[in-house]
CSV table of C-alpha atoms in Angstrom, one decimal:
chain,number,residue,atom,x,y,z
A,1,UNK,CA,0.0,0.0,0.0
A,2,UNK,CA,1.5,3.4,-1.0
A,3,UNK,CA,0.7,6.4,1.1
A,4,UNK,CA,-2.5,6.9,3.0
A,5,UNK,CA,-5.6,5.5,1.6
A,6,UNK,CA,-8.9,5.5,3.4
A,7,UNK,CA,-11.1,4.3,0.5
A,8,UNK,CA,-11.5,0.9,2.0
A,9,UNK,CA,-12.7,2.2,5.3
A,10,UNK,CA,-14.9,5.2,4.5
A,11,UNK,CA,-18.6,5.2,5.3
A,12,UNK,CA,-20.6,3.2,2.7
A,13,UNK,CA,-22.7,5.6,0.7
A,14,UNK,CA,-26.0,4.8,-0.9
A,15,UNK,CA,-26.4,4.8,-4.7
A,16,UNK,CA,-27.4,8.3,-5.8
A,17,UNK,CA,-30.2,6.8,-8.0
A,18,UNK,CA,-31.8,5.4,-4.8
A,19,UNK,CA,-32.1,8.9,-3.3
A,20,UNK,CA,-34.4,10.3,-5.9
A,21,UNK,CA,-37.5,9.6,-3.8
A,22,UNK,CA,-35.8,10.0,-0.5
A,23,UNK,CA,-35.5,6.3,-0.1
A,24,UNK,CA,-32.1,5.1,1.3
A,25,UNK,CA,-31.4,1.4,1.0
A,26,UNK,CA,-28.7,0.0,3.3
A,27,UNK,CA,-25.5,-1.3,1.8
A,28,UNK,CA,-25.6,-5.0,1.1
A,29,UNK,CA,-23.2,-6.0,3.8
A,30,UNK,CA,-25.6,-4.7,6.5
A,31,UNK,CA,-28.7,-6.6,7.6
A,32,UNK,CA,-31.8,-5.2,6.0
A,33,UNK,CA,-33.7,-4.4,9.1
A,34,UNK,CA,-35.6,-1.2,9.9
A,35,UNK,CA,-33.0,-0.2,12.5
A,36,UNK,CA,-30.1,-0.7,10.1
A,37,UNK,CA,-31.9,1.5,7.5
A,38,UNK,CA,-31.8,4.4,9.8
A,39,UNK,CA,-28.1,3.6,10.8
A,40,UNK,CA,-26.8,4.0,7.3
A,41,UNK,CA,-27.9,7.6,6.9
A,42,UNK,CA,-24.9,9.8,6.7
A,43,UNK,CA,-26.8,12.4,8.6
A,44,UNK,CA,-26.9,10.2,11.7
A,45,UNK,CA,-23.7,8.3,11.7
A,46,UNK,CA,-20.1,9.0,10.6
A,47,UNK,CA,-19.1,5.4,10.1
A,48,UNK,CA,-20.0,1.7,10.6
A,49,UNK,CA,-17.8,-1.1,11.4
A,50,UNK,CA,-19.1,-4.0,9.3
A,51,UNK,CA,-21.2,-7.0,9.7
A,52,UNK,CA,-20.8,-7.6,13.5
A,53,UNK,CA,-23.0,-6.1,16.2
A,54,UNK,CA,-21.1,-4.1,18.9
A,55,UNK,CA,-21.5,-7.1,21.3
A,56,UNK,CA,-20.0,-9.5,18.8
A,57,UNK,CA,-17.3,-7.1,17.9
A,58,UNK,CA,-16.2,-7.0,21.5
A,59,UNK,CA,-16.3,-10.8,21.7
A,60,UNK,CA,-14.1,-11.0,18.6
A,61,UNK,CA,-11.6,-8.6,20.2
A,62,UNK,CA,-11.4,-10.8,23.3
A,63,UNK,CA,-10.6,-13.9,21.1
A,64,UNK,CA,-7.6,-12.4,19.4
A,65,UNK,CA,-4.0,-13.7,19.9
A,66,UNK,CA,-3.4,-10.3,21.5
A,67,UNK,CA,-6.8,-9.9,23.3
A,68,UNK,CA,-8.5,-6.6,23.9
A,69,UNK,CA,-10.9,-6.7,26.9
A,70,UNK,CA,-13.1,-4.2,28.7
A,71,UNK,CA,-13.1,-4.4,32.5
A,72,UNK,CA,-14.9,-2.4,35.1
A,73,UNK,CA,-12.6,-0.8,37.8
A,74,UNK,CA,-14.2,-3.1,40.4
A,75,UNK,CA,-13.5,-6.3,38.5
A,76,UNK,CA,-11.9,-9.3,40.3
A,77,UNK,CA,-10.5,-10.7,37.0
A,78,UNK,CA,-7.5,-8.4,36.9
A,79,UNK,CA,-5.6,-6.1,39.1
A,80,UNK,CA,-5.9,-2.4,38.3
A,81,UNK,CA,-2.3,-1.1,37.5
A,82,UNK,CA,-1.0,1.6,39.7
A,83,UNK,CA,-0.8,4.2,37.0
A,84,UNK,CA,-4.3,3.5,35.9
A,85,UNK,CA,-5.5,3.9,39.5
A,86,UNK,CA,-3.7,7.2,39.9
A,87,UNK,CA,-5.2,8.6,36.8
A,88,UNK,CA,-8.6,7.3,37.7
A,89,UNK,CA,-8.5,8.9,41.2
A,90,UNK,CA,-7.5,12.3,39.8
A,91,UNK,CA,-10.2,12.2,37.1
A,92,UNK,CA,-12.9,10.9,39.4
A,93,UNK,CA,-12.3,13.7,41.9
A,94,UNK,CA,-12.9,16.3,39.2
A,95,UNK,CA,-15.8,14.4,37.7
A,96,UNK,CA,-17.4,14.5,41.2
A,97,UNK,CA,-17.1,18.3,41.1
A,98,UNK,CA,-14.2,18.7,43.5
A,99,UNK,CA,-12.0,21.6,42.7
A,100,UNK,CA,-13.4,22.2,39.2
A,101,UNK,CA,-13.2,26.0,39.5
A,102,UNK,CA,-10.1,28.0,39.9
A,103,UNK,CA,-11.5,31.4,40.6
A,104,UNK,CA,-10.1,34.2,42.7
A,105,UNK,CA,-12.3,35.7,45.4
A,106,UNK,CA,-13.2,38.5,43.0
A,107,UNK,CA,-14.1,36.1,40.2
A,108,UNK,CA,-16.1,33.9,42.6
A,109,UNK,CA,-18.0,37.0,43.8
A,110,UNK,CA,-18.8,37.8,40.2
A,111,UNK,CA,-20.1,34.3,39.7
A,112,UNK,CA,-22.3,34.7,42.8
A,113,UNK,CA,-23.6,38.0,41.4
A,114,UNK,CA,-24.5,36.3,38.2
A,115,UNK,CA,-26.8,33.8,40.0
A,116,UNK,CA,-29.8,35.4,38.4
A,117,UNK,CA,-28.6,34.2,35.0
A,118,UNK,CA,-28.0,30.6,36.2
A,119,UNK,CA,-30.4,27.7,36.1
A,120,UNK,CA,-31.5,26.9,39.6
A,121,UNK,CA,-29.6,23.6,39.6
A,122,UNK,CA,-26.3,25.3,38.6
A,123,UNK,CA,-26.9,28.1,41.2
A,124,UNK,CA,-27.2,25.5,43.9
A,125,UNK,CA,-24.3,23.2,42.9
A,126,UNK,CA,-21.8,26.0,42.1
A,127,UNK,CA,-22.2,27.2,45.7
A,128,UNK,CA,-20.8,23.9,47.1
A,129,UNK,CA,-17.7,24.7,49.3
A,130,UNK,CA,-15.5,22.1,47.6
A,131,UNK,CA,-16.1,23.4,44.1
A,132,UNK,CA,-13.4,26.1,44.1
A,133,UNK,CA,-9.7,25.4,44.6
A,134,UNK,CA,-7.7,28.2,43.0
A,135,UNK,CA,-4.2,27.0,43.8
A,136,UNK,CA,-4.7,23.4,42.6
A,137,UNK,CA,-7.0,24.1,39.7
A,138,UNK,CA,-4.8,26.7,38.0
A,139,UNK,CA,-1.9,24.3,37.8
A,140,UNK,CA,-3.7,22.5,35.0
A,141,UNK,CA,-5.5,25.3,33.3
A,142,UNK,CA,-7.5,28.5,33.4
A,143,UNK,CA,-11.2,28.1,34.3
A,144,UNK,CA,-13.3,29.5,31.6
A,145,UNK,CA,-15.6,32.4,32.3
A,146,UNK,CA,-19.3,31.8,33.0
A,147,UNK,CA,-20.3,33.4,29.7
A,148,UNK,CA,-17.9,31.1,27.8
A,149,UNK,CA,-19.4,28.0,29.5
A,150,UNK,CA,-22.9,29.2,28.9
A,151,UNK,CA,-22.1,29.6,25.2
A,152,UNK,CA,-21.0,26.0,25.1
A,153,UNK,CA,-24.1,24.7,26.9
A,154,UNK,CA,-26.4,26.9,24.7
A,155,UNK,CA,-24.9,25.4,21.5
A,156,UNK,CA,-25.3,21.9,22.9
A,157,UNK,CA,-28.9,22.5,23.9
A,158,UNK,CA,-29.7,23.9,20.5
A,159,UNK,CA,-28.2,20.8,18.9
A,160,UNK,CA,-30.3,18.6,21.2
A,161,UNK,CA,-33.6,20.5,20.6
A,162,UNK,CA,-32.9,20.6,16.8
A,163,UNK,CA,-32.2,16.9,16.7
A,164,UNK,CA,-28.9,17.7,15.0
A,165,UNK,CA,-26.8,15.0,13.4
A,166,UNK,CA,-23.4,14.0,14.5
A,167,UNK,CA,-21.5,16.4,12.2
A,168,UNK,CA,-23.2,19.4,13.7
A,169,UNK,CA,-22.6,18.2,17.2
A,170,UNK,CA,-18.9,17.8,16.3
A,171,UNK,CA,-18.6,21.2,14.8
A,172,UNK,CA,-20.6,23.2,17.3
A,173,UNK,CA,-20.1,21.3,20.6
A,174,UNK,CA,-17.5,18.5,20.7
A,175,UNK,CA,-14.6,20.2,18.9
A,176,UNK,CA,-15.4,23.5,20.5
A,177,UNK,CA,-15.1,22.0,23.9
A,178,UNK,CA,-11.8,20.2,23.0
A,179,UNK,CA,-10.3,23.3,21.5
A,180,UNK,CA,-11.5,25.6,24.4
A,181,UNK,CA,-9.9,23.2,26.9
A,182,UNK,CA,-6.6,22.9,25.1
A,183,UNK,CA,-6.4,26.7,24.5
A,184,UNK,CA,-7.0,27.4,28.2
A,185,UNK,CA,-4.8,24.5,29.4
A,186,UNK,CA,-1.6,25.2,31.3
A,187,UNK,CA,0.1,23.1,28.6
A,188,UNK,CA,-1.5,24.8,25.6
A,189,UNK,CA,1.8,25.4,23.7
A,190,UNK,CA,2.7,21.7,23.8
A,191,UNK,CA,-0.6,20.2,22.6
A,192,UNK,CA,-3.2,20.6,19.9
A,193,UNK,CA,-6.3,18.9,18.6
A,194,UNK,CA,-6.2,17.0,15.3
A,195,UNK,CA,-9.0,15.5,13.2
A,196,UNK,CA,-8.9,11.7,12.6
A,197,UNK,CA,-12.2,11.6,10.7
A,198,UNK,CA,-10.5,10.6,7.4
A,199,UNK,CA,-7.8,8.5,9.0
A,200,UNK,CA,-7.4,4.8,8.4
A,201,UNK,CA,-4.9,2.4,10.0
A,202,UNK,CA,-1.9,2.3,7.8
A,203,UNK,CA,-0.2,0.0,7.2
A,204,UNK,CA,-3.1,-2.3,7.5
A,205,UNK,CA,-0.9,-5.0,9.1
A,206,UNK,CA,-1.1,-2.9,12.3
A,207,UNK,CA,-4.8,-4.0,12.7
A,208,UNK,CA,-6.2,-7.5,12.7
A,209,UNK,CA,-7.4,-8.3,9.2
A,210,UNK,CA,-10.2,-10.4,10.7
A,211,UNK,CA,-11.8,-7.3,12.3
A,212,UNK,CA,-13.3,-4.1,10.9
A,213,UNK,CA,-10.8,-1.2,10.8
A,214,UNK,CA,-12.6,1.6,12.5
A,215,UNK,CA,-11.4,5.1,13.1
A,216,UNK,CA,-12.1,7.7,15.7
A,217,UNK,CA,-13.0,11.4,15.3
A,218,UNK,CA,-10.3,13.4,17.0
A,219,UNK,CA,-7.0,13.1,18.8
A,220,UNK,CA,-5.0,15.2,21.3
A,221,UNK,CA,-1.5,15.3,19.9
A,222,UNK,CA,1.9,16.5,20.9
A,223,UNK,CA,3.4,19.5,19.2
A,224,UNK,CA,6.9,18.3,18.1
A,225,UNK,CA,9.8,19.8,20.1
A,226,UNK,CA,13.4,19.8,19.1
A,227,UNK,CA,14.0,16.1,20.0
A,228,UNK,CA,10.9,14.8,18.3
A,229,UNK,CA,11.6,17.0,15.2
A,230,UNK,CA,15.2,15.7,14.9
A,231,UNK,CA,14.1,12.1,15.4
A,232,UNK,CA,11.5,12.6,12.7
A,233,UNK,CA,14.2,13.3,10.2
A,234,UNK,CA,15.8,9.9,11.0
A,235,UNK,CA,12.5,7.9,11.0
A,236,UNK,CA,11.9,5.5,8.2
A,237,UNK,CA,8.5,4.4,6.8
A,238,UNK,CA,7.0,1.1,7.9
A,239,UNK,CA,6.9,-1.6,5.3
A,240,UNK,CA,3.7,-1.3,3.4
A,241,UNK,CA,3.0,2.3,4.4
A,242,UNK,CA,4.9,4.2,1.8
A,243,UNK,CA,5.4,7.3,3.8
A,244,UNK,CA,6.5,7.7,7.4
A,245,UNK,CA,4.4,8.5,10.5
A,246,UNK,CA,4.8,8.5,14.2
A,247,UNK,CA,1.4,6.9,14.5
A,248,UNK,CA,-0.5,4.0,13.1
A,249,UNK,CA,-2.0,6.2,10.3
A,250,UNK,CA,-0.4,8.2,7.5
A,251,UNK,CA,-3.1,10.8,7.2
A,252,UNK,CA,-1.5,14.2,6.9
A,253,UNK,CA,-3.0,15.6,10.2
A,254,UNK,CA,-1.5,12.8,12.2
A,255,UNK,CA,1.8,11.9,10.6
A,256,UNK,CA,4.2,14.2,12.4
A,257,UNK,CA,2.3,14.8,15.7
A,258,UNK,CA,2.4,11.8,18.2
A,259,UNK,CA,-1.0,10.9,19.4
A,260,UNK,CA,-1.5,11.2,23.2
A,261,UNK,CA,-5.2,10.6,23.5
A,262,UNK,CA,-8.0,9.6,21.1
A,263,UNK,CA,-11.7,10.8,21.1
A,264,UNK,CA,-14.7,9.1,19.6
A,265,UNK,CA,-17.9,11.0,19.2
A,266,UNK,CA,-21.5,10.0,18.8
A,267,UNK,CA,-24.9,11.7,18.4
A,268,UNK,CA,-27.3,11.5,21.3
A,269,UNK,CA,-29.4,8.8,19.6
A,270,UNK,CA,-26.4,6.5,19.5
A,271,UNK,CA,-25.2,4.3,22.3
A,272,UNK,CA,-21.8,5.2,23.8
A,273,UNK,CA,-20.9,1.5,23.8
A,274,UNK,CA,-20.9,1.6,20.0
A,275,UNK,CA,-17.7,3.5,20.2
A,276,UNK,CA,-15.9,1.0,22.4
A,277,UNK,CA,-14.8,-1.4,19.6
A,278,UNK,CA,-13.6,1.6,17.5
A,279,UNK,CA,-11.4,2.9,20.3
A,280,UNK,CA,-10.2,-0.6,21.1
A,281,UNK,CA,-9.0,-1.4,17.5
A,282,UNK,CA,-7.6,2.0,17.0
A,283,UNK,CA,-5.6,2.0,20.3
A,284,UNK,CA,-4.3,-1.5,19.9
A,285,UNK,CA,-2.9,-0.6,16.5
A,286,UNK,CA,-1.3,2.5,18.1
A,287,UNK,CA,0.3,0.3,20.7
A,288,UNK,CA,1.7,-2.0,18.0
A,289,UNK,CA,3.2,1.1,16.2
A,290,UNK,CA,4.8,2.3,19.4
A,291,UNK,CA,6.4,-1.1,20.0
A,292,UNK,CA,8.0,-0.7,16.5
A,293,UNK,CA,9.5,2.6,17.5
A,294,UNK,CA,11.6,1.2,20.3
A,295,UNK,CA,15.4,0.9,20.0
A,296,UNK,CA,16.5,-2.3,18.4
A,297,UNK,CA,17.4,-4.9,21.0
A,298,UNK,CA,15.4,-3.2,23.7
A,299,UNK,CA,13.3,-5.5,25.9
A,300,UNK,CA,9.7,-5.2,27.0
A,301,UNK,CA,8.1,-1.8,26.3
A,302,UNK,CA,6.0,-0.5,29.2
A,303,UNK,CA,3.4,1.9,27.7
A,304,UNK,CA,1.9,4.3,30.2
A,305,UNK,CA,-1.8,4.1,31.0
A,306,UNK,CA,-3.6,6.2,28.4
A,307,UNK,CA,-6.9,8.1,28.8
A,308,UNK,CA,-9.5,7.6,26.0
A,309,UNK,CA,-12.6,9.7,25.5
A,310,UNK,CA,-16.1,9.1,24.2
A,311,UNK,CA,-18.6,11.9,23.7
A,312,UNK,CA,-22.2,11.0,23.1
A,313,UNK,CA,-24.2,14.1,22.4
A,314,UNK,CA,-24.1,16.0,25.7
A,315,UNK,CA,-22.5,13.3,27.7
A,316,UNK,CA,-18.7,12.5,28.0
A,317,UNK,CA,-17.0,9.4,29.3
A,318,UNK,CA,-13.4,8.6,30.0
A,319,UNK,CA,-11.8,5.1,29.8
A,320,UNK,CA,-8.2,4.2,30.6
A,321,UNK,CA,-6.2,1.7,28.5
A,322,UNK,CA,-3.3,-0.4,29.8
A,323,UNK,CA,-1.2,-3.0,28.1
A,324,UNK,CA,-0.4,-6.2,30.0
A,325,UNK,CA,2.0,-9.0,28.8
A,326,UNK,CA,0.3,-12.4,28.4
A,327,UNK,CA,3.6,-14.2,27.9
A,328,UNK,CA,7.2,-13.5,27.1
A,329,UNK,CA,6.2,-12.7,23.6
A,330,UNK,CA,5.6,-9.0,23.2
A,331,UNK,CA,3.2,-9.6,20.3
A,332,UNK,CA,0.9,-11.5,22.7
A,333,UNK,CA,0.4,-8.6,25.1
A,334,UNK,CA,-3.2,-8.0,26.0
A,335,UNK,CA,-4.9,-4.6,26.0
A,336,UNK,CA,-7.2,-3.9,28.9
A,337,UNK,CA,-9.6,-0.9,28.7
A,338,UNK,CA,-10.9,0.1,32.1
A,339,UNK,CA,-14.4,1.6,32.0
A,340,UNK,CA,-15.8,4.1,32.6
A,341,UNK,CA,-15.9,7.5,34.4
A,342,UNK,CA,-18.7,9.9,33.5
A,343,UNK,CA,-16.7,13.1,33.4
A,344,UNK,CA,-19.3,15.7,32.6
A,345,UNK,CA,-21.7,17.0,30.0
A,346,UNK,CA,-22.9,20.1,28.2
A,347,UNK,CA,-26.5,19.9,29.6
A,348,UNK,CA,-25.7,22.6,32.3
A,349,UNK,CA,-22.9,24.8,33.4
A,350,UNK,CA,-21.9,22.8,36.5
A,351,UNK,CA,-21.4,19.6,34.4
A,352,UNK,CA,-19.6,21.6,31.7
A,353,UNK,CA,-17.1,23.0,34.2
A,354,UNK,CA,-16.5,19.3,35.3
A,355,UNK,CA,-15.9,18.3,31.7
A,356,UNK,CA,-13.5,21.2,31.0
A,357,UNK,CA,-11.5,20.4,34.2
A,358,UNK,CA,-11.1,16.8,33.2
A,359,UNK,CA,-10.0,17.8,29.7
A,360,UNK,CA,-7.4,20.0,31.4
A,361,UNK,CA,-6.3,17.0,33.4
A,362,UNK,CA,-5.9,14.9,30.3
A,363,UNK,CA,-3.8,17.7,28.7
A,364,UNK,CA,-1.7,17.8,31.9
A,365,UNK,CA,-1.2,14.0,31.7
A,366,UNK,CA,-0.2,14.3,28.0
A,367,UNK,CA,2.5,16.8,29.0
A,368,UNK,CA,3.8,15.4,32.3
A,369,UNK,CA,3.5,11.7,31.4
A,370,UNK,CA,3.2,11.0,27.7
A,371,UNK,CA,5.5,13.6,26.3
A,372,UNK,CA,8.6,12.6,28.3
A,373,UNK,CA,7.9,8.9,27.8
A,374,UNK,CA,7.6,9.4,24.0
A,375,UNK,CA,10.7,11.6,23.9
A,376,UNK,CA,12.7,8.8,25.7
A,377,UNK,CA,11.2,6.2,23.3
A,378,UNK,CA,12.4,7.9,20.1
A,379,UNK,CA,15.5,9.6,21.5
A,380,UNK,CA,17.7,6.8,20.4
A,381,UNK,CA,17.2,8.0,16.8
A,382,UNK,CA,19.2,11.1,17.5
A,383,UNK,CA,21.5,9.8,20.2
């Protein structure tokens, strides 16, 4: 395969002749049920994964040589790794509303004065004594003003009431929240948001050929510094890819910027669980690519626990992925995705403040944990 080609993985489109009378027939590879007819509409869904239902997709992932499994944090089937637990505790605290504001006394007074413009639920919850923690909160980012947060929730409510499709939710709510969080993050100069909507896994050998190759919508990526930029000049393309990339895709937006966290989005009428298989396949392929970046002769590669995000209309969820060896064979490592923390929503201001605080925490993790780890991983190229 030469270069980046997403043709094999783009959303199936109905024959134009079938649209003349506003009748959309599902592609032949999908079951011809009434539910699948609505699913194939490009107005409602950005992509489908193939023949298997989400439940069967997850079962197939568990049956791989390098299994991918989803566990709840309270499971007795596996021990939660320490780095997963640390990230979970930090995120859970913010998602409970603890320290989500970083306002000075004057800013807090202004918020109190604006109570008349707040919905009664926000007015009550924003007065909790544990909500504001100026010193700790400002270490990860600037708290957005009330008017900025109200603008985000107003756009989301408009999408909900207008029954907007996923594309509109992405443009007016999801991407707006991601960009606002990164711009106000304490690490803003080191990170940026990138679109993965047209990305496919490349080379295809990084994904199991027996499974559908799904993509996600956005990624939080590292802005290359001197070490990463110098290492890029020494990097060689993977066999079958044609052009080089730090990641498991050769789409232009993601070639030179290492992925720190991936984000899948859904419209409100879609289940968040539909995005689980997509994130699993995508992240497992990224892990394989990272393994190939290690210095020749290096032993086991310990990849840090990585946060993943799913946005379903208003509601946002965070999962954490870890990679555990199943044997002495690195290729047989298993991927565990720990689920899930409800991190906030855009239904009201209080929950939007929670969401933005958690996104700041993800950005802080990308800078303090992922960036130094990746620099060490590729540093041998310029040593």
